[in-house]
Tab-separated table of C-alpha atoms in Angstrom:
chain	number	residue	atom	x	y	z
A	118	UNK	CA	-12.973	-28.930	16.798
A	119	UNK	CA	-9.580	-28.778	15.496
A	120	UNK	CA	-7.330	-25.974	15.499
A	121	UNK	CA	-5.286	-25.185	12.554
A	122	UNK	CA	-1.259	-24.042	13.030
A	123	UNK	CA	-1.470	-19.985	12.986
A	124	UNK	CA	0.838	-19.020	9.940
A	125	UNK	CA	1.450	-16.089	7.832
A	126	UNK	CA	0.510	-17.804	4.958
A	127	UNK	CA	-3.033	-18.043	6.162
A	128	UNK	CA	-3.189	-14.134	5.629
A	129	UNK	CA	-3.963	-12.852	2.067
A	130	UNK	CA	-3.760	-9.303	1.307
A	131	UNK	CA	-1.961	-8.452	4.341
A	132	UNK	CA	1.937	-6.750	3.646
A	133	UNK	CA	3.371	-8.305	6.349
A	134	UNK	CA	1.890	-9.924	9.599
A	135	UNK	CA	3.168	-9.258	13.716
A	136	UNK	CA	3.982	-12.923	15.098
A	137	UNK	CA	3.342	-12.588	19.110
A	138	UNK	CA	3.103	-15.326	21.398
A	139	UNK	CA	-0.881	-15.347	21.681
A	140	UNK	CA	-1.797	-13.999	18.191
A	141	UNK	CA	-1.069	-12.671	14.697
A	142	UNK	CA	-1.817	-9.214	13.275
A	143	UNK	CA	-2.226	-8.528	9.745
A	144	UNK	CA	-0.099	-5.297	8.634
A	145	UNK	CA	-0.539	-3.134	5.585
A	146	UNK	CA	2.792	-1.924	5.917
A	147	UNK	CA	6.141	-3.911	6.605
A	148	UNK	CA	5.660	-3.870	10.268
A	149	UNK	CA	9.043	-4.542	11.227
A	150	UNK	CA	9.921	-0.961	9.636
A	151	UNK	CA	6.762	0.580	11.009
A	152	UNK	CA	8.246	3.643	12.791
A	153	UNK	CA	9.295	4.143	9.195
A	154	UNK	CA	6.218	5.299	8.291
A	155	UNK	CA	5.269	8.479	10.288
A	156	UNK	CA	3.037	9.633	11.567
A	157	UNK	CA	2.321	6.715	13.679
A	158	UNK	CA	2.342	4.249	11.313
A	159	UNK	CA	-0.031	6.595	8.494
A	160	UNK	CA	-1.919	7.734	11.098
A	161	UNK	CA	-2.693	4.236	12.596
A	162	UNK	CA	-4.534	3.332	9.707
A	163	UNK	CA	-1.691	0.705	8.490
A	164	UNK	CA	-2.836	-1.650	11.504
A	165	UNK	CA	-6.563	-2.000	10.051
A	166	UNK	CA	-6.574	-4.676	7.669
A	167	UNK	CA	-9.073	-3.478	4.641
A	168	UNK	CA	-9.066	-5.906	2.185
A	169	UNK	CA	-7.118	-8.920	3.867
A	170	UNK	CA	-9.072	-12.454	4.861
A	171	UNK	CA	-8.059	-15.680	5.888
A	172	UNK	CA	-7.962	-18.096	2.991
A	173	UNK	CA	-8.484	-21.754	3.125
A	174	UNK	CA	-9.948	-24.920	1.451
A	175	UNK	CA	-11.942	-27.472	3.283
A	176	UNK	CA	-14.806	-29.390	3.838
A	177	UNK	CA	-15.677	-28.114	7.143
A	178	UNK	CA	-19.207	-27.109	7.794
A	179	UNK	CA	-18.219	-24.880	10.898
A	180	UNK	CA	-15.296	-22.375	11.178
A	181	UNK	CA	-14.503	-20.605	14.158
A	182	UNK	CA	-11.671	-17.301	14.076
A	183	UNK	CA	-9.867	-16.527	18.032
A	184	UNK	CA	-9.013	-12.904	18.775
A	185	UNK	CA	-7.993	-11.064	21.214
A	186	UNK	CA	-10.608	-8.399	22.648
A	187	UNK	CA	-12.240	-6.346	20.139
A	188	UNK	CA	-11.900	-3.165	21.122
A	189	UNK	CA	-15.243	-1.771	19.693
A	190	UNK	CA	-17.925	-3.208	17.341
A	191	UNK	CA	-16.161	-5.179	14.222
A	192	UNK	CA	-17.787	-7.142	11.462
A	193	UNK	CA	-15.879	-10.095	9.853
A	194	UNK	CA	-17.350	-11.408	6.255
A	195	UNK	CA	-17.619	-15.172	5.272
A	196	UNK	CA	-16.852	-15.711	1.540
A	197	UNK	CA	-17.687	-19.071	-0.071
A	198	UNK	CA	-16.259	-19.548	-3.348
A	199	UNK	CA	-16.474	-15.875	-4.276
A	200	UNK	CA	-20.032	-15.620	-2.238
A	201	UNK	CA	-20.745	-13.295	0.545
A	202	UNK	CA	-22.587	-16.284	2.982
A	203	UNK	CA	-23.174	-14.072	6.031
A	204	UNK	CA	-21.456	-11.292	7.743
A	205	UNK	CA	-20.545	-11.582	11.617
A	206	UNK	CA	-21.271	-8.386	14.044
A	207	UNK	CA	-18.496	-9.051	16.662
A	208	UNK	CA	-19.353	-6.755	20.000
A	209	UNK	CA	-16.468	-5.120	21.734
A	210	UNK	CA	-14.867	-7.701	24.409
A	211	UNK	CA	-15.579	-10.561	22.321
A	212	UNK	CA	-13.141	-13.359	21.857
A	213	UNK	CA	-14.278	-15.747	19.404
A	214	UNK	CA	-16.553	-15.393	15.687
A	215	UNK	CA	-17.998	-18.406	14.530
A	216	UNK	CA	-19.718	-18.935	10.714
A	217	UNK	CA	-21.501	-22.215	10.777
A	218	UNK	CA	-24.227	-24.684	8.436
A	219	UNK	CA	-21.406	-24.409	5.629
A	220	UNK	CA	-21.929	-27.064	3.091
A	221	UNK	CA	-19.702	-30.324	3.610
A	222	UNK	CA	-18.293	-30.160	0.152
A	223	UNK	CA	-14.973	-28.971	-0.368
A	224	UNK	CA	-14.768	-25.344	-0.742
A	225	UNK	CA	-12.630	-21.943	-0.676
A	226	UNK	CA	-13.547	-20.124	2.577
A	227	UNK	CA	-12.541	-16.698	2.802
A	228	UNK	CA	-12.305	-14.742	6.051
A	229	UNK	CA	-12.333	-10.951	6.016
A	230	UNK	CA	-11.348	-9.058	8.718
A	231	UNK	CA	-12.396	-5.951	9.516
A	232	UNK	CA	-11.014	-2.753	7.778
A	233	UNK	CA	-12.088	-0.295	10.395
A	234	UNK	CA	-10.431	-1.940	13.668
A	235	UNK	CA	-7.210	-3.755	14.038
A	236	UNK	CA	-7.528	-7.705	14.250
A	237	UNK	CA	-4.991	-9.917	16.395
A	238	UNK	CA	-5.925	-13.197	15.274
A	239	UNK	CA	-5.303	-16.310	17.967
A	240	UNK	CA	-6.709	-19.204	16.462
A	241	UNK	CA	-8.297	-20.809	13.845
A	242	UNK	CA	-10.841	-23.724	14.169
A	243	UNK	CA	-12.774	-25.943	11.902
A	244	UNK	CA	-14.476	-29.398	12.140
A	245	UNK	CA	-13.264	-32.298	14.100
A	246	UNK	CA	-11.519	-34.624	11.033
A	247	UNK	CA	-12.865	-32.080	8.082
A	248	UNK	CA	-10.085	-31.758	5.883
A	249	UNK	CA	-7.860	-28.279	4.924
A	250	UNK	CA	-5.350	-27.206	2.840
A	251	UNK	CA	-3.778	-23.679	2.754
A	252	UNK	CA	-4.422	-21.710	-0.861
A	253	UNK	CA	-1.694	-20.289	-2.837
A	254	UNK	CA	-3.223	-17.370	-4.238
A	255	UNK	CA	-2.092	-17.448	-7.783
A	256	UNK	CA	-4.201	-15.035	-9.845
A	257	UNK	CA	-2.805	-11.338	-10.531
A	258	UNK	CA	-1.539	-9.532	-7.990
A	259	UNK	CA	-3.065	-6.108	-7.895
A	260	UNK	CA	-2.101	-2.923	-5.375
A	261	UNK	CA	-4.465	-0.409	-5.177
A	262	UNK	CA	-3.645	2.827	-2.849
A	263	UNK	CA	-5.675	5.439	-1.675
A	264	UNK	CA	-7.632	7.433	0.984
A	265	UNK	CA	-10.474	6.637	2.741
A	266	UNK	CA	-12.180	6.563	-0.169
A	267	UNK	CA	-10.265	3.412	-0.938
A	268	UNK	CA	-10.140	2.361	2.799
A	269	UNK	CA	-13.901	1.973	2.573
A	270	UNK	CA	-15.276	2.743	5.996
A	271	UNK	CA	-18.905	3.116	4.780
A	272	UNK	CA	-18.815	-0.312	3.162
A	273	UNK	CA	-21.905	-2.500	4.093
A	274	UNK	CA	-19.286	-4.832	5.065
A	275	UNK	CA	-15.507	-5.732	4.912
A	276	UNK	CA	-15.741	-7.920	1.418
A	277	UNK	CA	-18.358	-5.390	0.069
A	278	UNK	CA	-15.192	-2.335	-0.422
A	279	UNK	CA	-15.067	-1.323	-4.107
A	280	UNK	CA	-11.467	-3.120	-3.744
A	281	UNK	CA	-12.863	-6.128	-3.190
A	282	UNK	CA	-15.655	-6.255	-5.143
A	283	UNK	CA	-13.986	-5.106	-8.259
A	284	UNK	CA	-10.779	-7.801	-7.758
A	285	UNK	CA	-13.487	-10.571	-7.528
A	286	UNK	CA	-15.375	-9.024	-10.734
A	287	UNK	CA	-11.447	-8.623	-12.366
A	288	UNK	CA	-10.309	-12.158	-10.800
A	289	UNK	CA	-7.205	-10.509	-9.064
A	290	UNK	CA	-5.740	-10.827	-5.731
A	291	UNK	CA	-6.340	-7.457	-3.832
A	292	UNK	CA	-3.529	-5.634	-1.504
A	293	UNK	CA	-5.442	-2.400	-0.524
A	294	UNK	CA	-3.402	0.356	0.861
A	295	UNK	CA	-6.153	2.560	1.100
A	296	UNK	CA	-5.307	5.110	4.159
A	297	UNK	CA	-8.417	6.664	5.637
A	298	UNK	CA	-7.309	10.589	5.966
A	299	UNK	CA	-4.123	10.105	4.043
A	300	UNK	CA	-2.499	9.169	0.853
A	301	UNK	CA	-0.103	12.442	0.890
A	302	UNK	CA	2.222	10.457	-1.666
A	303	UNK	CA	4.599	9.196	1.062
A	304	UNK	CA	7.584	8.599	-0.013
A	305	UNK	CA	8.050	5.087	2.153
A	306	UNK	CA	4.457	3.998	0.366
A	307	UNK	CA	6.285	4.301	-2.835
A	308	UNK	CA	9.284	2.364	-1.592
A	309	UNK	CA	6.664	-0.144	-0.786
A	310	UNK	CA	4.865	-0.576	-3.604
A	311	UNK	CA	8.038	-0.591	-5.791
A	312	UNK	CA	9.099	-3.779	-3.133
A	313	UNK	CA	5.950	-4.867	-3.404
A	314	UNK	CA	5.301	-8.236	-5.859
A	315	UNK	CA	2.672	-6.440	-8.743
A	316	UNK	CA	1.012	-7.259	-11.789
A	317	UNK	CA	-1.031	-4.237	-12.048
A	318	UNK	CA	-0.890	-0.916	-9.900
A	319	UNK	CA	-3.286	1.639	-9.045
A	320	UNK	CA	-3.113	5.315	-7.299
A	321	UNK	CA	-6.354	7.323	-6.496
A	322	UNK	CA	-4.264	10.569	-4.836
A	323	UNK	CA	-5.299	14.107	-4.708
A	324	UNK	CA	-8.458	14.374	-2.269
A	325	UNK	CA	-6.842	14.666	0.618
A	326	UNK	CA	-3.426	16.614	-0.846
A	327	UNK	CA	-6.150	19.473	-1.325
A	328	UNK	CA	-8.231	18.914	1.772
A	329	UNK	CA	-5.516	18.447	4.217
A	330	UNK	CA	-3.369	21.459	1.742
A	331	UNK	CA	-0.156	19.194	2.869
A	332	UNK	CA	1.126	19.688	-0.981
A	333	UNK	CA	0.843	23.413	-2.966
A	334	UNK	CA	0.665	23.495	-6.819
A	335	UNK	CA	4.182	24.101	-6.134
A	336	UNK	CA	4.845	20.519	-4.954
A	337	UNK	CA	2.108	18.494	-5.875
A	338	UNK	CA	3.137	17.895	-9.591
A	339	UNK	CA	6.677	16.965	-8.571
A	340	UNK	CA	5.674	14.742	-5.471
A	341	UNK	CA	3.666	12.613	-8.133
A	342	UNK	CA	6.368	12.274	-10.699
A	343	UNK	CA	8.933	11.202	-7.713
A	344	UNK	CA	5.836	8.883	-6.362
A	345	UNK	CA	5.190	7.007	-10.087
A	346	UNK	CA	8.796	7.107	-10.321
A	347	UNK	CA	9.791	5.267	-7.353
A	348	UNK	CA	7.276	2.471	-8.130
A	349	UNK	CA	8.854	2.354	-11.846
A	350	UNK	CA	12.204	1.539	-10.479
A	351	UNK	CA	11.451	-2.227	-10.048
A	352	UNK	CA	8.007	-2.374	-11.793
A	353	UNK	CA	9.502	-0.863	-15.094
A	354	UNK	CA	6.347	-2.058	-17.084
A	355	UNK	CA	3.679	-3.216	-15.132
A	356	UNK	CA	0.580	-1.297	-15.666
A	357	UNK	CA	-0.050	1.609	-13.679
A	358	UNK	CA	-3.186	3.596	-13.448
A	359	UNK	CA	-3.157	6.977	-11.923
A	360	UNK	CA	-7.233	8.156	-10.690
A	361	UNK	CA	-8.082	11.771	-10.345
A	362	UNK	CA	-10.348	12.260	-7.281
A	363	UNK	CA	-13.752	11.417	-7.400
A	364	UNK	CA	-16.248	14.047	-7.221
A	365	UNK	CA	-16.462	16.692	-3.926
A	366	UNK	CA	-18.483	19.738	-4.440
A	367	UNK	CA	-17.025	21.813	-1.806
A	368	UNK	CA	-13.462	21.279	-3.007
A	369	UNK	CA	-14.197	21.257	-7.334
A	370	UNK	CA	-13.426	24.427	-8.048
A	371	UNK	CA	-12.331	26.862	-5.057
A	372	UNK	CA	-8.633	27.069	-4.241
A	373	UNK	CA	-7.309	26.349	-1.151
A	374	UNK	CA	-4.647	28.199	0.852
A	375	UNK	CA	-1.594	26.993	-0.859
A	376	UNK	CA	-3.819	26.811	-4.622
A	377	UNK	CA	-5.067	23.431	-5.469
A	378	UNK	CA	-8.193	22.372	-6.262
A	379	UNK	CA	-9.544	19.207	-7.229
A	380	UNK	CA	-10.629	20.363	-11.157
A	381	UNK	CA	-6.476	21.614	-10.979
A	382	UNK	CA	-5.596	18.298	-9.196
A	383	UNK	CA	-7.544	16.513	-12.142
A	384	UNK	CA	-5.255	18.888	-14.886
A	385	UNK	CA	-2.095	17.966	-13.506
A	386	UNK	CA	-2.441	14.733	-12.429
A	387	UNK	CA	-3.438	14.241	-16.768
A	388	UNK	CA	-0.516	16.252	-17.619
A	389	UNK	CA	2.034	14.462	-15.614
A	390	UNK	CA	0.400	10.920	-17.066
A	391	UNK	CA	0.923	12.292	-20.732
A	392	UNK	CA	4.901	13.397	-19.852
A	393	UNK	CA	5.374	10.146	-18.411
A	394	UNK	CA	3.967	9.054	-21.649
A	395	UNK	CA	6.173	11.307	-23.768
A	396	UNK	CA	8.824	9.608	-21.972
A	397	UNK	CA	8.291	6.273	-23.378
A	398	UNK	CA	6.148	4.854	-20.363
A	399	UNK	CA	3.603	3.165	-22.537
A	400	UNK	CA	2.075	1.030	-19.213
A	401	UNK	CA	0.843	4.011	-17.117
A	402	UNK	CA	-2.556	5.433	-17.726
A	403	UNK	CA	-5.121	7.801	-16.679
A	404	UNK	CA	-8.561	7.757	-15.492
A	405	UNK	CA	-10.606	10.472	-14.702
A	406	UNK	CA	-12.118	10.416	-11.386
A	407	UNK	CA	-14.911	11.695	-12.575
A	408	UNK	CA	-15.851	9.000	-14.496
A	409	UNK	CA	-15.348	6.961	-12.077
A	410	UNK	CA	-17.437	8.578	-9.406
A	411	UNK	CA	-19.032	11.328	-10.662
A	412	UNK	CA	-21.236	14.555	-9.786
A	413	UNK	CA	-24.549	12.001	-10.733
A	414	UNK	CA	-23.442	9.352	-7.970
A	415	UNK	CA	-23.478	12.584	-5.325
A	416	UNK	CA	-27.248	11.115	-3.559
A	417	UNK	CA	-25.059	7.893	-2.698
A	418	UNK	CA	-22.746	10.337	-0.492
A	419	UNK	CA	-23.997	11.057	2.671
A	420	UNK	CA	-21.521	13.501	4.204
A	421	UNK	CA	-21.251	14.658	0.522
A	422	UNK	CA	-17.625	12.900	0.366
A	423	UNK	CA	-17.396	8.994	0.817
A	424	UNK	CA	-19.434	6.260	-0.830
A	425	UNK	CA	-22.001	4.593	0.968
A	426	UNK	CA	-22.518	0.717	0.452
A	427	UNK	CA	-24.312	1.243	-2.537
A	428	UNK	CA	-21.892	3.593	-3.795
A	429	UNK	CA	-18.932	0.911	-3.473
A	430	UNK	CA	-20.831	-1.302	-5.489
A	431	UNK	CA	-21.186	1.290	-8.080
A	432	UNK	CA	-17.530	2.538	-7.498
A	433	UNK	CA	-16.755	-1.346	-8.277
A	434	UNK	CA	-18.846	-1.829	-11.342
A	435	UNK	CA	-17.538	1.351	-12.998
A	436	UNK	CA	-14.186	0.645	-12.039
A	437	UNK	CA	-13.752	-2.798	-13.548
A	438	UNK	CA	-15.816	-1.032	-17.106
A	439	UNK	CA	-12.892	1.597	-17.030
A	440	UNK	CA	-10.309	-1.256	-16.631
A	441	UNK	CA	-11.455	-2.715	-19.127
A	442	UNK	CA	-11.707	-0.275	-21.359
A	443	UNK	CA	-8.234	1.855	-20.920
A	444	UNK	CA	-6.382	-1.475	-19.690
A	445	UNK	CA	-7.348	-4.272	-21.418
A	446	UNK	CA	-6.996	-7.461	-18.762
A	447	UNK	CA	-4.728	-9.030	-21.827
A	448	UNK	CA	-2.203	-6.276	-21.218
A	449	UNK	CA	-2.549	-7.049	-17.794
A	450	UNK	CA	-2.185	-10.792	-18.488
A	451	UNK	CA	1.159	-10.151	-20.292
């Protein structure tokens, strides 16, 4: 087989990615400034790599990704042309994942890595003599961030995420900085995101403010304004949807300790959208978590909080209907 030369540009998705001498590591946060962003890089969740792949074009019919040691069970996805072709169950000491009877035409292969373990990628192979080429990714570039709920550790499978289902239905090029047991609106994720190339923006925050009660009805509302605020500095008009949190029955209506709830979280998260609005942002809008993910999805919630599978393919379905009704893709296309 030949090898092809490890580059960053291989990585799609990925913020920035760790050069060593025997690998590469995706990043969802610019890893050079990781002890920026405490706790521990967000909790060590910036080092799992939801929503990134390796892209390429070729003919091969066999493609083979290096890494060092899993650590524990991962699963790596095979996309052809915008197909799921098989999903790869990679056991913990294993060095090498190979997808093989490809067809010999040319094609787009996508490799996604795994969004519940870190990957450190040390080789890529393909077929002796099959030509390759490396993909510019041109379509829109969309930033989603979130909580786990974005993160999507209860995905069948690391291309099944509602992230990545609904770019592929929306034709846009994914960078998911969903944060399993955070999105506290950190300051250094809005510095990001406003850093960040974007076409279109999304923020799903408020689940976690209440659960983890790290912001009061004191700070929340301000927090957000600073948050959308931050991002506005550079992306002055790119459009910006703001989610609610999806529904939680334990946390709808009872106040925590420092008086949020999610049906308050919902209230001001709407009123600080219609300010901003007041204020002559006309490319920031709101969506109702709610409608996204309602009280009726609640059987497709086992622990009565995150999505199953079949829930991310709902979560992606009703997403892209809400897009497309509150921001039409022409505004986005703009």
């Amino acid at each position: 087989m030949q090898q092809i030369p490890l580059s960053e540009k291989l990585f799609h998705g990925a913020v920035s990615v760790e050069k060593a001498k025997d690998f590469m590591k995706p990043w969802r946060i610019p890893y050079n400034k990781k002890d920026f962003f405490y706790p521990n890089c967000i909790s060590g969740q910036a080092e799992m790599p939801a929503g990134v792949r390796i892209k390429i074009r070729s003919n091969t019919q066999a493609i083979t990704i290096g890494i060092v040691e899993a650590a524990e069970l991962m699963e790596m996805d095979c996309v052809i042309d915008g197909t799921l072709v098989k999903t790869a169950y990679i056991p913990a000491g294993e060095t090498m994942v190979s997808f093989d009877a490809l067809t010999g035409q040319t094609k787009l292969i996508e490799i996604y890595l795994s969004q519940k373990v870190p990957v450190k990628v040390s080789g890529v192979w393909i077929d002796e003599g099959a030509a390759w080429e490396r993909v510019d990714d041109t379509r829109l570039h969309w930033i989603t961030y979130g909580s786990s709920i974005t993160h999507c550790y209860y995905s069948d499978s690391p291309s099944q995420t509602w992230p990545a289902l609904a770019a592929h239905k929306l034709d846009l090029n994914l960078t998911c900085l969903g944060y399993s047991g955070n999105c506290h609106l950190e300051p250094m994720v809005a510095r990001m995101i406003r850093d960040l190339p974007a076409d279109f923006i999304s923020i799903c925050a408020g689940i976690n403010i209440v659960g983890g009660k790290t912001l009061s009805d004191r700070t929340f509302t301000p927090a957000l304004i600073g948050f959308i605020q931050t991002i506005r500095d550079v992306h002055k008009n790119v459009p910006l949807v703001i989610i609610s949190p999806i529904f939680h029955r334990e946390r709808e209506k009872a106040e925590n300790e420092v008086g949020l709830s999610l049906e308050k979280v919902r209230r001001e998260i709407r009123q600080v959208v219609d300010m901003l609005k007041r204020h002559g942002d006309q490319n920031i809008y709101y969506i109702d978590g709610l409608e996204l993910f309602g009280e009726e999805f609640e059987r497709y919630m086992p622990d009565g909080l995150h999505p199953n599978g079949e829930g991310d393919k709902i979560m992606a379905v009703r997403f892209q209907q809400l897009i497309e009704s509150y921001v039409p893709i022409s505004r986005i296309k703009t």
